[in-house]
């Protein structure tokens, strides 16, 4: 006889664990089922090389919502943020640029490239942060259905519009963010390509787009929404990113949450249009009136359910949901940190650049995208080297270091050859770029883990290896994420909910999707 629960959550990523922890706190007998042997999804810490602990996928903390941190008491369970340095950008010829949460320091750095840009930066920052403040409020909203098919939908849409009635003239700022390219958006303020590249860099992180791609301006906002200290709100987590998910899990377990690993779900069971439970690969069944899926919408609705159980229009929407990725990650155990020829602690004002962007100009970033459009990895990729072991002595042996290289672009499918035969060539090219700014770094590599989009897909199941479960473009945001009429965390199947990054507000270790989905589940249960 199948074991019975009030709620089952598929996938122990941070959103799934967050949703489950809220449900457990509300008194529901809740079970999380995870395919892998380790919980955390993309927010995991693993000792891939003996003695070295890698934040294998996600690598910096910024978006984790303060409400979730407080509600789940994560600091009590070991969550601790460590500061990343100001963002350091090495430039050709031994030059550099800085981006800091200190207005004065950022202006001083920008002034080396354009006095006009330095002078206008405070006004731009205020303008952008006013837009970010609106988006931050929307994060915790359940997207209404603007088509207003019934009285309930009409009331929800009217309530949403009334809530944001004071946005008024700032509405056009949001329209600009959602529709303009990053380059066009920034060019209305700045003249220096180096200055523009500091912010435009974010538009390509995890997204197959360039700074001249329409709609790429919003992705900048998505990456600077963090409410924590540091440039763009970025910081390291002591013990690696897996500490976040371990803390969320511990919070839930204290309230009775059960988590089972190596439990691969292969089907969501239904009867009369309603979810009734799940079936595992080994044939085990678990029953529940509530099933919440943390995995991608494509897997949830196209793999775990027969198409015949879903409306054909919804199936088409999910099938066309764009997940093609160009992100790569190289996790390195090494003898020494990168020593950037352009870095001088006396000039920069801090001891070492633990957070670096290699992507010097708009033209450089756009060229990296141009290569990927045609199925080639970027000849000169943009790369984010981060060095958690500089501030966290728990992730590497004494005197040794962990360096994460995240970058773009590396197309999911290559136009020539395949990843299996060409990965070594790709890695040599990426390390060449780092060595150009930090000579000799690659000579001190002890071992490494290389993750291309197919690797990311294989390990954590995100289609095409997309780190956000899908592109962050206007047609895949808010009430269209992941499909029109079903952006409210519900689905065409009664009792089946979405709690993963395919839903609003998308990817990043923010836990907002899990929080919002749990709220809607409890609302439907009258709790």
mmCIF file of N, CA, C and O in Angstrom, residues 8 10 149 267-278 288-293 297 299-312 314-315 318 483-499 520-521 524:
data_model
loop_
_atom_site.group_PDB
_atom_site.id
_atom_site.type_symbol
_atom_site.label_atom_id
_atom_site.label_comp_id
_atom_site.label_asym_id
_atom_site.label_seq_id
_atom_site.Cartn_x
_atom_site.Cartn_y
_atom_site.Cartn_z
ATOM 1 N N UNK A 8 3.500 16.399 -1.439
ATOM 2 C CA UNK A 8 4.759 15.870 -1.953
ATOM 3 C C UNK A 8 5.403 16.945 -2.818
ATOM 4 O O UNK A 8 4.734 17.554 -3.658
ATOM 5 N N UNK A 10 8.463 17.544 -5.543
ATOM 6 C CA UNK A 10 9.397 16.855 -6.439
ATOM 7 C C UNK A 10 10.629 17.731 -6.620
ATOM 8 O O UNK A 10 10.554 18.835 -7.173
ATOM 9 N N UNK A 149 -10.694 35.861 -17.279
ATOM 10 C CA UNK A 149 -11.679 34.926 -17.818
ATOM 11 C C UNK A 149 -12.884 34.741 -16.899
ATOM 12 O O UNK A 149 -13.925 34.239 -17.313
ATOM 13 N N UNK A 267 6.758 9.757 -12.791
ATOM 14 C CA UNK A 267 5.391 10.073 -13.192
ATOM 15 C C UNK A 267 4.647 10.777 -12.071
ATOM 16 O O UNK A 267 4.842 10.483 -10.888
ATOM 17 N N UNK A 268 3.818 11.734 -12.471
ATOM 18 C CA UNK A 268 2.861 12.349 -11.556
ATOM 19 C C UNK A 268 1.531 11.645 -11.799
ATOM 20 O O UNK A 268 1.019 11.624 -12.922
ATOM 21 N N UNK A 269 1.005 11.036 -10.766
ATOM 22 C CA UNK A 269 -0.219 10.259 -10.903
ATOM 23 C C UNK A 269 -1.444 11.166 -10.798
ATOM 24 O O UNK A 269 -1.475 12.103 -9.971
ATOM 25 N N UNK A 270 -2.448 10.882 -11.616
ATOM 26 C CA UNK A 270 -3.670 11.683 -11.611
ATOM 27 C C UNK A 270 -4.891 10.782 -11.712
ATOM 28 O O UNK A 270 -4.816 9.637 -12.169
ATOM 29 N N UNK A 271 -6.007 11.332 -11.315
ATOM 30 C CA UNK A 271 -7.297 10.652 -11.464
ATOM 31 C C UNK A 271 -8.373 11.726 -11.556
ATOM 32 O O UNK A 271 -8.417 12.636 -10.715
ATOM 33 N N UNK A 272 -9.187 11.645 -12.606
ATOM 34 C CA UNK A 272 -10.277 12.606 -12.800
ATOM 35 C C UNK A 272 -9.785 14.052 -12.799
ATOM 36 O O UNK A 272 -10.415 14.938 -12.204
ATOM 37 N N UNK A 273 -8.631 14.274 -13.450
ATOM 38 C CA UNK A 273 -8.115 15.634 -13.587
ATOM 39 C C UNK A 273 -7.465 16.193 -12.349
ATOM 40 O O UNK A 273 -7.219 17.408 -12.262
ATOM 41 N N UNK A 274 -7.133 15.330 -11.398
ATOM 42 C CA UNK A 274 -6.524 15.800 -10.147
ATOM 43 C C UNK A 274 -5.299 14.974 -9.811
ATOM 44 O O UNK A 274 -5.252 13.766 -10.044
ATOM 45 N N UNK A 275 -4.254 15.640 -9.274
ATOM 46 C CA UNK A 275 -3.047 14.941 -8.837
ATOM 47 C C UNK A 275 -3.371 14.059 -7.643
ATOM 48 O O UNK A 275 -4.081 14.477 -6.717
ATOM 49 N N UNK A 276 -2.825 12.843 -7.679
ATOM 50 C CA UNK A 276 -3.069 11.917 -6.569
ATOM 51 C C UNK A 276 -1.787 11.418 -5.922
ATOM 52 O O UNK A 276 -1.832 10.742 -4.895
ATOM 53 N N UNK A 277 -0.632 11.744 -6.524
ATOM 54 C CA UNK A 277 0.633 11.289 -5.975
ATOM 55 C C UNK A 277 1.682 11.173 -7.055
ATOM 56 O O UNK A 277 1.552 11.765 -8.139
ATOM 57 N N UNK A 278 2.727 10.389 -6.774
ATOM 58 C CA UNK A 278 3.821 10.224 -7.731
ATOM 59 C C UNK A 278 4.285 8.774 -7.737
ATOM 60 O O UNK A 278 4.068 8.029 -6.773
ATOM 61 N N UNK A 288 -0.674 11.690 -2.342
ATOM 62 C CA UNK A 288 -0.883 12.997 -1.707
ATOM 63 C C UNK A 288 -1.899 13.776 -2.527
ATOM 64 O O UNK A 288 -1.961 13.636 -3.758
ATOM 65 N N UNK A 289 -2.676 14.601 -1.862
ATOM 66 C CA UNK A 289 -3.626 15.453 -2.563
ATOM 67 C C UNK A 289 -2.982 16.693 -3.138
ATOM 68 O O UNK A 289 -3.573 17.386 -3.975
ATOM 69 N N UNK A 290 -1.757 16.989 -2.678
ATOM 70 C CA UNK A 290 -0.990 18.133 -3.168
ATOM 71 C C UNK A 290 0.346 17.633 -3.683
ATOM 72 O O UNK A 290 1.089 16.941 -2.973
ATOM 73 N N UNK A 291 0.682 17.981 -4.926
ATOM 74 C CA UNK A 291 1.999 17.700 -5.486
ATOM 75 C C UNK A 291 2.549 19.015 -6.018
ATOM 76 O O UNK A 291 1.880 19.719 -6.787
ATOM 77 N N UNK A 292 3.751 19.380 -5.582
ATOM 78 C CA UNK A 292 4.411 20.598 -6.056
ATOM 79 C C UNK A 292 5.715 20.200 -6.720
ATOM 80 O O UNK A 292 6.511 19.458 -6.145
ATOM 81 N N UNK A 293 5.926 20.696 -7.938
ATOM 82 C CA UNK A 293 7.125 20.324 -8.692
ATOM 83 C C UNK A 293 8.131 21.467 -8.739
ATOM 84 O O UNK A 293 7.831 22.555 -9.216
ATOM 85 N N UNK A 297 9.480 23.212 -15.883
ATOM 86 C CA UNK A 297 8.144 23.030 -16.449
ATOM 87 C C UNK A 297 8.157 22.005 -17.573
ATOM 88 O O UNK A 297 7.195 21.242 -17.745
ATOM 89 N N UNK A 299 10.000 19.318 -17.857
ATOM 90 C CA UNK A 299 9.984 17.974 -17.284
ATOM 91 C C UNK A 299 8.655 17.684 -16.597
ATOM 92 O O UNK A 299 8.076 16.618 -16.755
ATOM 93 N N UNK A 300 8.178 18.642 -15.841
ATOM 94 C CA UNK A 300 6.935 18.450 -15.098
ATOM 95 C C UNK A 300 5.783 18.083 -16.013
ATOM 96 O O UNK A 300 5.045 17.116 -15.761
ATOM 97 N N UNK A 301 5.625 18.850 -17.080
ATOM 98 C CA UNK A 301 4.432 18.692 -17.905
ATOM 99 C C UNK A 301 4.634 17.858 -19.174
ATOM 100 O O UNK A 301 3.657 17.361 -19.738
ATOM 101 N N UNK A 302 5.875 17.711 -19.619
ATOM 102 C CA UNK A 302 6.105 16.964 -20.852
ATOM 103 C C UNK A 302 6.698 15.575 -20.616
ATOM 104 O O UNK A 302 6.679 14.731 -21.506
ATOM 105 N N UNK A 303 7.226 15.338 -19.412
ATOM 106 C CA UNK A 303 7.812 14.032 -19.097
ATOM 107 C C UNK A 303 7.017 13.278 -18.044
ATOM 108 O O UNK A 303 6.768 12.081 -18.189
ATOM 109 N N UNK A 304 6.614 13.970 -16.985
ATOM 110 C CA UNK A 304 5.952 13.298 -15.867
ATOM 111 C C UNK A 304 4.457 13.065 -16.093
ATOM 112 O O UNK A 304 3.820 12.334 -15.339
ATOM 113 N N UNK A 305 3.903 13.720 -17.114
ATOM 114 C CA UNK A 305 2.474 13.600 -17.406
ATOM 115 C C UNK A 305 2.264 13.267 -18.878
ATOM 116 O O UNK A 305 3.025 13.733 -19.732
ATOM 117 N N UNK A 306 1.249 12.507 -19.220
ATOM 118 C CA UNK A 306 0.923 12.308 -20.633
ATOM 119 C C UNK A 306 0.311 13.588 -21.204
ATOM 120 O O UNK A 306 -0.426 14.292 -20.503
ATOM 121 N N UNK A 307 0.617 13.884 -22.446
ATOM 122 C CA UNK A 307 0.081 15.100 -23.058
ATOM 123 C C UNK A 307 -1.443 15.103 -23.054
ATOM 124 O O UNK A 307 -2.078 16.164 -22.979
ATOM 125 N N UNK A 308 -2.011 13.924 -23.107
ATOM 126 C CA UNK A 308 -3.470 13.825 -23.140
ATOM 127 C C UNK A 308 -4.129 14.337 -21.866
ATOM 128 O O UNK A 308 -5.329 14.642 -21.848
ATOM 129 N N UNK A 309 -3.339 14.457 -20.795
ATOM 130 C CA UNK A 309 -3.893 14.934 -19.521
ATOM 131 C C UNK A 309 -3.935 16.451 -19.439
ATOM 132 O O UNK A 309 -4.463 17.002 -18.472
ATOM 133 N N UNK A 310 -3.382 17.131 -20.453
ATOM 134 C CA UNK A 310 -3.229 18.581 -20.415
ATOM 135 C C UNK A 310 -3.898 19.231 -21.612
ATOM 136 O O UNK A 310 -3.989 18.621 -22.695
ATOM 137 N N UNK A 311 -4.345 20.484 -21.486
ATOM 138 C CA UNK A 311 -4.894 21.205 -22.631
ATOM 139 C C UNK A 311 -3.838 21.357 -23.726
ATOM 140 O O UNK A 311 -2.669 21.634 -23.435
ATOM 141 N N UNK A 312 -4.217 21.189 -24.968
ATOM 142 C CA UNK A 312 -3.254 21.228 -26.072
ATOM 143 C C UNK A 312 -2.558 22.580 -26.172
ATOM 144 O O UNK A 312 -1.359 22.643 -26.484
ATOM 145 N N UNK A 314 -1.825 24.610 -23.728
ATOM 146 C CA UNK A 314 -0.843 24.653 -22.649
ATOM 147 C C UNK A 314 0.390 23.839 -23.026
ATOM 148 O O UNK A 314 1.523 24.276 -22.807
ATOM 149 N N UNK A 315 0.189 22.679 -23.615
ATOM 150 C CA UNK A 315 1.313 21.846 -24.047
ATOM 151 C C UNK A 315 2.171 22.597 -25.056
ATOM 152 O O UNK A 315 3.404 22.601 -24.973
ATOM 153 N N UNK A 318 4.294 25.239 -23.272
ATOM 154 C CA UNK A 318 5.430 24.675 -22.540
ATOM 155 C C UNK A 318 6.491 24.179 -23.521
ATOM 156 O O UNK A 318 7.692 24.359 -23.307
ATOM 157 N N UNK A 483 3.694 29.884 -18.705
ATOM 158 C CA UNK A 483 2.696 29.873 -19.766
ATOM 159 C C UNK A 483 1.522 30.756 -19.356
ATOM 160 O O UNK A 483 1.193 30.851 -18.166
ATOM 161 N N UNK A 484 0.900 31.432 -20.317
ATOM 162 C CA UNK A 484 -0.272 32.252 -19.995
ATOM 163 C C UNK A 484 -1.343 31.441 -19.287
ATOM 164 O O UNK A 484 -1.547 30.256 -19.572
ATOM 165 N N UNK A 485 -2.016 32.102 -18.351
ATOM 166 C CA UNK A 485 -3.122 31.546 -17.562
ATOM 167 C C UNK A 485 -2.656 30.621 -16.437
ATOM 168 O O UNK A 485 -3.470 30.235 -15.590
ATOM 169 N N UNK A 486 -1.354 30.270 -16.412
ATOM 170 C CA UNK A 486 -0.869 29.354 -15.372
ATOM 171 C C UNK A 486 0.419 29.882 -14.743
ATOM 172 O O UNK A 486 1.332 29.129 -14.440
ATOM 173 N N UNK A 487 0.454 31.193 -14.518
ATOM 174 C CA UNK A 487 1.610 31.808 -13.874
ATOM 175 C C UNK A 487 1.387 31.978 -12.376
ATOM 176 O O UNK A 487 2.219 32.575 -11.694
ATOM 177 N N UNK A 488 0.273 31.447 -11.868
ATOM 178 C CA UNK A 488 -0.065 31.627 -10.450
ATOM 179 C C UNK A 488 0.370 30.430 -9.602
ATOM 180 O O UNK A 488 -0.176 30.194 -8.524
ATOM 181 N N UNK A 489 1.351 29.667 -10.119
ATOM 182 C CA UNK A 489 1.922 28.498 -9.444
ATOM 183 C C UNK A 489 1.009 27.280 -9.494
ATOM 184 O O UNK A 489 1.401 26.205 -9.057
ATOM 185 N N UNK A 490 -0.162 27.439 -10.087
ATOM 186 C CA UNK A 490 -1.059 26.316 -10.262
ATOM 187 C C UNK A 490 -0.821 25.695 -11.642
ATOM 188 O O UNK A 490 0.137 26.029 -12.328
ATOM 189 N N UNK A 491 -1.670 24.778 -12.047
ATOM 190 C CA UNK A 491 -1.501 24.104 -13.331
ATOM 191 C C UNK A 491 -2.862 23.630 -13.813
ATOM 192 O O UNK A 491 -3.855 23.731 -13.077
ATOM 193 N N UNK A 492 -2.948 23.082 -15.022
ATOM 194 C CA UNK A 492 -4.233 22.549 -15.481
ATOM 195 C C UNK A 492 -4.716 21.345 -14.685
ATOM 196 O O UNK A 492 -5.887 20.962 -14.791
ATOM 197 N N UNK A 493 -3.821 20.740 -13.896
ATOM 198 C CA UNK A 493 -4.171 19.592 -13.063
ATOM 199 C C UNK A 493 -4.457 20.088 -11.651
ATOM 200 O O UNK A 493 -3.584 20.681 -11.008
ATOM 201 N N UNK A 494 -5.644 19.862 -11.157
ATOM 202 C CA UNK A 494 -5.979 20.295 -9.794
ATOM 203 C C UNK A 494 -5.044 19.616 -8.790
ATOM 204 O O UNK A 494 -4.753 18.432 -8.898
ATOM 205 N N UNK A 495 -4.545 20.405 -7.854
ATOM 206 C CA UNK A 495 -3.655 19.863 -6.833
ATOM 207 C C UNK A 495 -2.205 19.765 -7.253
ATOM 208 O O UNK A 495 -1.347 19.396 -6.434
ATOM 209 N N UNK A 496 -1.891 20.095 -8.523
ATOM 210 C CA UNK A 496 -0.503 20.085 -8.997
ATOM 211 C C UNK A 496 -0.015 21.517 -9.125
ATOM 212 O O UNK A 496 -0.606 22.321 -9.859
ATOM 213 N N UNK A 497 1.055 21.826 -8.417
ATOM 214 C CA UNK A 497 1.582 23.187 -8.366
ATOM 215 C C UNK A 497 3.019 23.238 -8.890
ATOM 216 O O UNK A 497 3.727 22.226 -8.917
ATOM 217 N N UNK A 498 3.439 24.442 -9.291
ATOM 218 C CA UNK A 498 4.809 24.692 -9.734
ATOM 219 C C UNK A 498 5.525 25.501 -8.652
ATOM 220 O O UNK A 498 5.025 26.540 -8.230
ATOM 221 N N UNK A 499 6.690 25.025 -8.224
ATOM 222 C CA UNK A 499 7.426 25.779 -7.202
ATOM 223 C C UNK A 499 8.889 25.968 -7.596
ATOM 224 O O UNK A 499 9.729 26.280 -6.748
ATOM 225 N N UNK A 520 0.280 30.005 -2.038
ATOM 226 C CA UNK A 520 -0.904 29.702 -2.839
ATOM 227 C C UNK A 520 -1.483 28.343 -2.484
ATOM 228 O O UNK A 520 -2.712 28.166 -2.465
ATOM 229 N N UNK A 521 -0.628 27.373 -2.201
ATOM 230 C CA UNK A 521 -1.112 26.051 -1.785
ATOM 231 C C UNK A 521 -1.910 26.162 -0.494
ATOM 232 O O UNK A 521 -3.025 25.628 -0.367
ATOM 233 N N UNK A 524 -5.244 27.758 -1.023
ATOM 234 C CA UNK A 524 -6.234 26.839 -1.583
ATOM 235 C C UNK A 524 -6.746 25.846 -0.545
ATOM 236 O O UNK A 524 -7.875 25.350 -0.652
#
